[in-house]
mmCIF file of C-alpha atoms in Angstrom:
data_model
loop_
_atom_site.group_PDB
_atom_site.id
_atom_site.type_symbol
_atom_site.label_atom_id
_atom_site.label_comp_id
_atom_site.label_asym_id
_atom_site.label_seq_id
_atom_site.Cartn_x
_atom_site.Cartn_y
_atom_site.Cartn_z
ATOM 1 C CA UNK A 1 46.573 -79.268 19.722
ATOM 2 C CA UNK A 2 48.040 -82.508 18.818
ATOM 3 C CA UNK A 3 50.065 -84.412 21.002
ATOM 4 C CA UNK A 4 53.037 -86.694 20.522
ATOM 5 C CA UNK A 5 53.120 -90.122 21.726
ATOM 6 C CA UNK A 6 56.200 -88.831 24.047
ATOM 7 C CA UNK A 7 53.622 -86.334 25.487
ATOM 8 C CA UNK A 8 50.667 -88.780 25.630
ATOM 9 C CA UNK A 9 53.029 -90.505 27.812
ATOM 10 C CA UNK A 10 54.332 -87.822 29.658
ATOM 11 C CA UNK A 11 50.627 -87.266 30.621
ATOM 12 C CA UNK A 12 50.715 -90.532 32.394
ATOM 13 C CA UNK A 13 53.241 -89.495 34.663
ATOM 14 C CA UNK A 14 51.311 -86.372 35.897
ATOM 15 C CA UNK A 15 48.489 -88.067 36.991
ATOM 16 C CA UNK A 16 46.571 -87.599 33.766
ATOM 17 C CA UNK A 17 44.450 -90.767 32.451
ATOM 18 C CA UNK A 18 42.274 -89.741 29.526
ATOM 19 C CA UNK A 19 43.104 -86.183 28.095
ATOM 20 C CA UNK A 20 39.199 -86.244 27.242
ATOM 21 C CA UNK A 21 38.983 -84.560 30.768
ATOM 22 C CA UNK A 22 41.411 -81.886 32.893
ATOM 23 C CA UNK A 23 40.568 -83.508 36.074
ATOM 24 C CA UNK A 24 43.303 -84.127 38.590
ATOM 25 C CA UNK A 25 41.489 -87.198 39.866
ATOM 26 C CA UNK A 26 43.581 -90.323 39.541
ATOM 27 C CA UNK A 27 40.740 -92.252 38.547
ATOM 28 C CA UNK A 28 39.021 -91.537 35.249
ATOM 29 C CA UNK A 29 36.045 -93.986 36.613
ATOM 30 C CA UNK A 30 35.228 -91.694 39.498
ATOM 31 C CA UNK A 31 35.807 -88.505 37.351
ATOM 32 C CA UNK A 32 33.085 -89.905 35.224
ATOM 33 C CA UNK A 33 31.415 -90.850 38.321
ATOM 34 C CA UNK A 34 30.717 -87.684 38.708
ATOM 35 C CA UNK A 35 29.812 -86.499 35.502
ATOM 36 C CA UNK A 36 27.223 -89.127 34.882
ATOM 37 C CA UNK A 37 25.745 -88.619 38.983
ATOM 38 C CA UNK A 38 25.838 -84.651 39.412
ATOM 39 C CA UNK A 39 26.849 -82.758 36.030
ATOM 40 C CA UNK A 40 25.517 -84.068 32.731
ATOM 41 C CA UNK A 41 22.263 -84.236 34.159
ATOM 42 C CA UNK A 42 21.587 -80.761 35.348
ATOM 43 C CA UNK A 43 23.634 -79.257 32.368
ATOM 44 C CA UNK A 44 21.639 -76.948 30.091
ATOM 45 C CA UNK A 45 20.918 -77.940 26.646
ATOM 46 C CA UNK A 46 22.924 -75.554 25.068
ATOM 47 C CA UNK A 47 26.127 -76.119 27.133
ATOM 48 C CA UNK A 48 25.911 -79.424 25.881
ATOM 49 C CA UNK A 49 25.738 -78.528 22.650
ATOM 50 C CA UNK A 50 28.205 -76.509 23.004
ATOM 51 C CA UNK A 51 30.502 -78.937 25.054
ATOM 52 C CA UNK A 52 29.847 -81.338 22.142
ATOM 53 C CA UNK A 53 30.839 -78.802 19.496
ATOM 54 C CA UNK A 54 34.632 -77.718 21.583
ATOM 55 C CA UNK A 55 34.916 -80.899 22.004
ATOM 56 C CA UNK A 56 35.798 -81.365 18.087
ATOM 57 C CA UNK A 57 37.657 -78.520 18.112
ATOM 58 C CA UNK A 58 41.958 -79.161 17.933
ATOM 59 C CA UNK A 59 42.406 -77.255 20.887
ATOM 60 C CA UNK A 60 39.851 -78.420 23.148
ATOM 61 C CA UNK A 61 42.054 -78.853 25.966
ATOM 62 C CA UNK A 62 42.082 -74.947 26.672
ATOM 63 C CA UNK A 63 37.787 -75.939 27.272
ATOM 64 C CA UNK A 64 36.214 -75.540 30.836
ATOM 65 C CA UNK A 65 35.097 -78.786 31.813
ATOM 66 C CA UNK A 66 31.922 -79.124 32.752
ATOM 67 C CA UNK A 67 31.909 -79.716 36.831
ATOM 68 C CA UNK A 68 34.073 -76.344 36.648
ATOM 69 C CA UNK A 69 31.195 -74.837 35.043
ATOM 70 C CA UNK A 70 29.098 -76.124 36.964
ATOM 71 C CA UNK A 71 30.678 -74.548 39.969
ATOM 72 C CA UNK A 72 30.892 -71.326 38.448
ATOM 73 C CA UNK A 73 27.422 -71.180 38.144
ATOM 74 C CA UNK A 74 26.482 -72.161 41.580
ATOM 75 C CA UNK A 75 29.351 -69.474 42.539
ATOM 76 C CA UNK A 76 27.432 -66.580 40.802
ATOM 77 C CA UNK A 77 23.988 -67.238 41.920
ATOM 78 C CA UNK A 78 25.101 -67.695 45.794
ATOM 79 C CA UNK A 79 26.733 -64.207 45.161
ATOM 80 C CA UNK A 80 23.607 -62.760 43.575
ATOM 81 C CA UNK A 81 26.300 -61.435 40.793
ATOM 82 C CA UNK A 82 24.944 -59.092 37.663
ATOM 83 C CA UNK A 83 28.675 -57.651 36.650
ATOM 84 C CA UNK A 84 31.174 -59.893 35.759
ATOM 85 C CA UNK A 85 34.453 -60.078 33.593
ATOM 86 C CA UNK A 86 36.193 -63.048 32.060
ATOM 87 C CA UNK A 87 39.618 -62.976 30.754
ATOM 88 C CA UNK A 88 40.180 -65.727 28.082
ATOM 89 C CA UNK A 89 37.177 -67.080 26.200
ATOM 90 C CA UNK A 90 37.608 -69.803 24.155
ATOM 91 C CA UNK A 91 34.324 -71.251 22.676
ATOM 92 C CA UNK A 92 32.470 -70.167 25.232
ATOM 93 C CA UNK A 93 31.679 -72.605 27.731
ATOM 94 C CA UNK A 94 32.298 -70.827 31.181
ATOM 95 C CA UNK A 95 30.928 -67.908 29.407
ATOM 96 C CA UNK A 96 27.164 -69.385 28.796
ATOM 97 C CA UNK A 97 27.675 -70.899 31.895
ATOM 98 C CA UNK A 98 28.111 -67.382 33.483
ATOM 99 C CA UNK A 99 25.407 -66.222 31.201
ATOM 100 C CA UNK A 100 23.199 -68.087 32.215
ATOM 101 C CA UNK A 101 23.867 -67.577 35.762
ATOM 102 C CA UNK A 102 23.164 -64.051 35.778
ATOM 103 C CA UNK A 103 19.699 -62.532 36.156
ATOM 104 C CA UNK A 104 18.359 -60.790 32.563
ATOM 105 C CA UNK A 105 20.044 -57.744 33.078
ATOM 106 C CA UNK A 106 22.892 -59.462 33.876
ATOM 107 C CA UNK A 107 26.392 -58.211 31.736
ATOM 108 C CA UNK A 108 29.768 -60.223 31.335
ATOM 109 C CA UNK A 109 32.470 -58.167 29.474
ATOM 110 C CA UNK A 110 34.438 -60.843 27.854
ATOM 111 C CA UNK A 111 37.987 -60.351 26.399
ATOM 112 C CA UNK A 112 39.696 -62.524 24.475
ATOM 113 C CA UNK A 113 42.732 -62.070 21.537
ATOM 114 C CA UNK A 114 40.716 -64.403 19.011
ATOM 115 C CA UNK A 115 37.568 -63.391 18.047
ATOM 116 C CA UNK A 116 37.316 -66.527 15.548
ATOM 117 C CA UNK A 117 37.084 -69.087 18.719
ATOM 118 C CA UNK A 118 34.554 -67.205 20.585
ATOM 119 C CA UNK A 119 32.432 -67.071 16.808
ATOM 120 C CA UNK A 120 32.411 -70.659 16.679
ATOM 121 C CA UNK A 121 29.894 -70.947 19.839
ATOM 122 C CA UNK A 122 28.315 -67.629 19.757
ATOM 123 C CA UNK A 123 25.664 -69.169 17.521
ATOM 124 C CA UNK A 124 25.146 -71.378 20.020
ATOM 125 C CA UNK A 125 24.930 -68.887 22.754
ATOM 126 C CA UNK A 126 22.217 -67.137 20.738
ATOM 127 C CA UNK A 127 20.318 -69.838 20.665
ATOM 128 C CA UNK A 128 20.231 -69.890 24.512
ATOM 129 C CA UNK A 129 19.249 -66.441 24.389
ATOM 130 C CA UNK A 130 21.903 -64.739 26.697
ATOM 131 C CA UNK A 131 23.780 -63.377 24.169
ATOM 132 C CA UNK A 132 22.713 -59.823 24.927
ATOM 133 C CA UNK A 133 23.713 -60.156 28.292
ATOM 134 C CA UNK A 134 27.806 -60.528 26.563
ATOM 135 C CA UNK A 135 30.214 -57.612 25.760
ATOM 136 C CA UNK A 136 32.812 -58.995 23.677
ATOM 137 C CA UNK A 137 36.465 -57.322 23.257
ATOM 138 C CA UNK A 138 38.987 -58.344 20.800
ATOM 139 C CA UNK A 139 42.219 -57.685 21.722
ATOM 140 C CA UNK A 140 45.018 -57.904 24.358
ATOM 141 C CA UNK A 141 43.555 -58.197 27.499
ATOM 142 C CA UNK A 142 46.041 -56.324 29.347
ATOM 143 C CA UNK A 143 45.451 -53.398 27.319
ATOM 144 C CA UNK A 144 42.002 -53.272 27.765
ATOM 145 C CA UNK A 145 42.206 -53.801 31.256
ATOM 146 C CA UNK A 146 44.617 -50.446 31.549
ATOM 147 C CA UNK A 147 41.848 -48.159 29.616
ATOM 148 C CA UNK A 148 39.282 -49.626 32.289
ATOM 149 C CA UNK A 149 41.350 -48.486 35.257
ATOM 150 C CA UNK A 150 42.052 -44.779 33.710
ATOM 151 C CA UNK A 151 38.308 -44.571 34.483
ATOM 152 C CA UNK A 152 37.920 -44.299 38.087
ATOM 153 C CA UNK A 153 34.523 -45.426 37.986
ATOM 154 C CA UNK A 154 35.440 -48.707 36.364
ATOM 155 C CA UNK A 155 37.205 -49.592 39.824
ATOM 156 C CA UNK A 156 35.261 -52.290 42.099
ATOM 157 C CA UNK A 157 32.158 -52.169 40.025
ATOM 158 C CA UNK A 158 32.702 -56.261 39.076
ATOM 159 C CA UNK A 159 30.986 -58.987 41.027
ATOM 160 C CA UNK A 160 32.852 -61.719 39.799
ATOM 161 C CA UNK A 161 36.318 -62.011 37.187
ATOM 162 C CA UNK A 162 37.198 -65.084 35.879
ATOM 163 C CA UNK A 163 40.818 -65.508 34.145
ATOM 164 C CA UNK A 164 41.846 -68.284 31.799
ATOM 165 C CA UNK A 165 44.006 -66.686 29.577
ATOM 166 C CA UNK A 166 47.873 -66.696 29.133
ATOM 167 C CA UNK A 167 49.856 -68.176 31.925
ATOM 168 C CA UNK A 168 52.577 -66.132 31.685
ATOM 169 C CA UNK A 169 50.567 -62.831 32.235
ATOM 170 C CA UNK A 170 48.512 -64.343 35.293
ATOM 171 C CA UNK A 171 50.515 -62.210 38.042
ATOM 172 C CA UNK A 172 50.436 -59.188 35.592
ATOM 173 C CA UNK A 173 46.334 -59.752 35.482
ATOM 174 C CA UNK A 174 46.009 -59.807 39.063
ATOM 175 C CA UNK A 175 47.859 -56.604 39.843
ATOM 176 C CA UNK A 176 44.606 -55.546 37.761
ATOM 177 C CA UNK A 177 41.570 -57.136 38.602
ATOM 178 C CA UNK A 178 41.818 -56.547 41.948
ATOM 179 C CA UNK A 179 41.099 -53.064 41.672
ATOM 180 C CA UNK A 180 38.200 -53.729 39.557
ATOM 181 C CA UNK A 181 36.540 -56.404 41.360
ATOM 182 C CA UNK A 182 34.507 -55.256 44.205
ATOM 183 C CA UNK A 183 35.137 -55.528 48.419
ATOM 184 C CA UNK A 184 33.461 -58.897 48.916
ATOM 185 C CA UNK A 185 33.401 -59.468 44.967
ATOM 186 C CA UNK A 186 35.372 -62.759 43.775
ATOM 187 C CA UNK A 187 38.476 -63.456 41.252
ATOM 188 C CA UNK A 188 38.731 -67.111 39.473
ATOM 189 C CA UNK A 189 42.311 -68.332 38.248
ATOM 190 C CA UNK A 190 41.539 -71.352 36.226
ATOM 191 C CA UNK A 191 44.640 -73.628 35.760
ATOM 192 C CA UNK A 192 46.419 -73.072 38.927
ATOM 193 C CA UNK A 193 47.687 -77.016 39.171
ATOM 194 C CA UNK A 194 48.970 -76.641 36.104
ATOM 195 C CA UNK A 195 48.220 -80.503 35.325
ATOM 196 C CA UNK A 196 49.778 -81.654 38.827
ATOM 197 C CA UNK A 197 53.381 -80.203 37.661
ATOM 198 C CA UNK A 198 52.968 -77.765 40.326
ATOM 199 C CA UNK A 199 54.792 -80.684 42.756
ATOM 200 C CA UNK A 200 56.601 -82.108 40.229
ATOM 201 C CA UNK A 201 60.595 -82.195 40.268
ATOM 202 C CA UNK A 202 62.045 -79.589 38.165
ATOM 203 C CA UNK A 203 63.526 -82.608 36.003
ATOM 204 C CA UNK A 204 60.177 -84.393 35.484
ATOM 205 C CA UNK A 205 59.591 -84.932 31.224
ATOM 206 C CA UNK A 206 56.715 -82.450 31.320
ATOM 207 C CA UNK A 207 54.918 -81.718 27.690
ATOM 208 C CA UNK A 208 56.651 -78.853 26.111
ATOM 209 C CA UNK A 209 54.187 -76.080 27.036
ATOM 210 C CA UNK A 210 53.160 -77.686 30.553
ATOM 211 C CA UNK A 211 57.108 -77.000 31.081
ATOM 212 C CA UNK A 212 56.867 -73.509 29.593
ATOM 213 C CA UNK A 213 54.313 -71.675 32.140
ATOM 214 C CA UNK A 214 54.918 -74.573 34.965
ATOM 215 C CA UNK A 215 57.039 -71.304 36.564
ATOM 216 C CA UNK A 216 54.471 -68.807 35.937
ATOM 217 C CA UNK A 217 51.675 -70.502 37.712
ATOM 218 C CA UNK A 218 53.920 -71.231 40.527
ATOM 219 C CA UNK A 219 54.694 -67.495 40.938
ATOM 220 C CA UNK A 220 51.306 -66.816 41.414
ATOM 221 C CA UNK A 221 49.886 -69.248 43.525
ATOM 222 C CA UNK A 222 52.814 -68.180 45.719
ATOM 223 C CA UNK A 223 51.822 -64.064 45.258
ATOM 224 C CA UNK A 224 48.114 -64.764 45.969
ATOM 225 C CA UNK A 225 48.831 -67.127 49.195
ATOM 226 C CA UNK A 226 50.655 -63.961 50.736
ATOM 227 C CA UNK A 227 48.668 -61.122 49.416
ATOM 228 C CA UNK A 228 46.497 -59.545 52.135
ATOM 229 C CA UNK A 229 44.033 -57.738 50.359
ATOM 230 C CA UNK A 230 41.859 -61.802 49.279
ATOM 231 C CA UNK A 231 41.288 -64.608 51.137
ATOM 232 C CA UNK A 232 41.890 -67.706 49.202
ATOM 233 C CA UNK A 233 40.362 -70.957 48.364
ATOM 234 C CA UNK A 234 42.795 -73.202 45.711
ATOM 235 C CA UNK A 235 40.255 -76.201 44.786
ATOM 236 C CA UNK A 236 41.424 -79.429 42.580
ATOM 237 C CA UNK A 237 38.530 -79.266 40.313
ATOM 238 C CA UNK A 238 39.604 -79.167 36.686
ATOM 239 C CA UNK A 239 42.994 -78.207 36.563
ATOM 240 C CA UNK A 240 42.731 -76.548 39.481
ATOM 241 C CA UNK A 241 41.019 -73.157 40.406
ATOM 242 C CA UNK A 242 41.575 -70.849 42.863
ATOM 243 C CA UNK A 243 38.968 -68.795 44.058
ATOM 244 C CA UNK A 244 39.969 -65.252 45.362
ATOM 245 C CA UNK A 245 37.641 -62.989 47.512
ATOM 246 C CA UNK A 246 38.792 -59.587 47.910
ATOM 247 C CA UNK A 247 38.792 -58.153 52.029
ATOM 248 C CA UNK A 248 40.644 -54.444 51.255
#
């Protein structure tokens, strides 16, 4: 994705500093901070290479960054997790960070609409030898998601589900997941600061698709703060995560 210099400037007045990173931090010193102190040093091999490799990409902005991973990974081996779902892709970062999470017989079923984005890391992923532990579906994931529920025994069998997929369809994923993840089991919506236009004033010069699913976002971070059947956890790491743990 190219920007404009309108939008590169537009970024500036949503908090963003360098669009090399999707960290709400104000200060692109301290983000780095942390990458050079915590994250770069304990990241695999392979999600380096792999970071490396998206980062080339045109559309590396829609990449995990690496402290998110990083989390993730921490996330799924407090939980003991061996069944997990992720709902958007990409190259593959979060994914061979979840892959290499899980224990050997761990599986992730994996949907994404573009089966060409997810090819351009796989090698990668090989190489780390996890691969086998990924079920890949091409295709809407909303459709996919309806033929797992007609199978009753497809309901709360997931550990953890992590969605980074269309904005717009967010709400319309939850109503989902959460009868597929387990009691106690975890949901992950990446995204949900929506690059700090979350607070901003419904005038503010946003970027053109930051302005597009600004509402969406908001709708669900408003659904998931009064749903009753998760407790919630909304962290500003990224973009912005929010971690859901289903109670009921």
């Amino acid at each position: 994705m190219t920007l404009t210099k309108e939008e590169e400037q537009q970024t500036q007045l949503i908090g963003h500093n360098d669009l090399a990173h999707k960290s709400l931090l104000q200060s692109d010193a301290l983000y780095q901070y942390i990458l050079d102190t915590s994250v770069h040093p304990r990241e695999h091999e392979k999600l380096k290479e792999l970071r490396e490799m998206t980062e080339k990409h045109p559309w590396n902005l829609m990449a995990t960054p690496p402290d998110e991973g990083q989390l993730l990974s921490m996330l799924l081996k407090l939980m003991n997790a061996k069944h997990t779902m992720e709902i958007g892709v990409y190259t593959g970062y979060s994914l061979l960070s979840t892959a290499l999470a899980l224990p050997h017989d761990g599986k992730i079923l994996a949907l994404d609409v573009n089966r060409e984005y997810y090819e351009l890391g796989l090698p990668i992923i090989q190489k780390a030898g996890v691969s086998h532990k990924i079920d890949f579906r091409e295709g809407p994931a909303l459709r996919l998601l309806d033929d797992l529920l007609k199978d009753e025994n497809n309901k709360g069998i997931f550990d953890f589900i992590f969605v980074d997929a269309d904005k717009d369809n967010y709400l319309n994923y939850h109503k989902r997941v959460i009868e597929l993840v387990k009691i106690g089991g975890l949901i992950g919506y990446d995204n949900t600061l929506w690059n700090g236009s979350v607070v901003a004033p419904p005038d503010a010069p946003l970027m053109g698709y930051v302005k597009r699913y600004r509402g969406h976002v908001m709708e669900l971070n408003k659904y998931l703060a009064q749903d009753s059947r998760i407790e919630i956890c909304q962290l500003p790491v990224g973009d912005g995560i929010t971690l859901c743990r289903r109670v009921i």
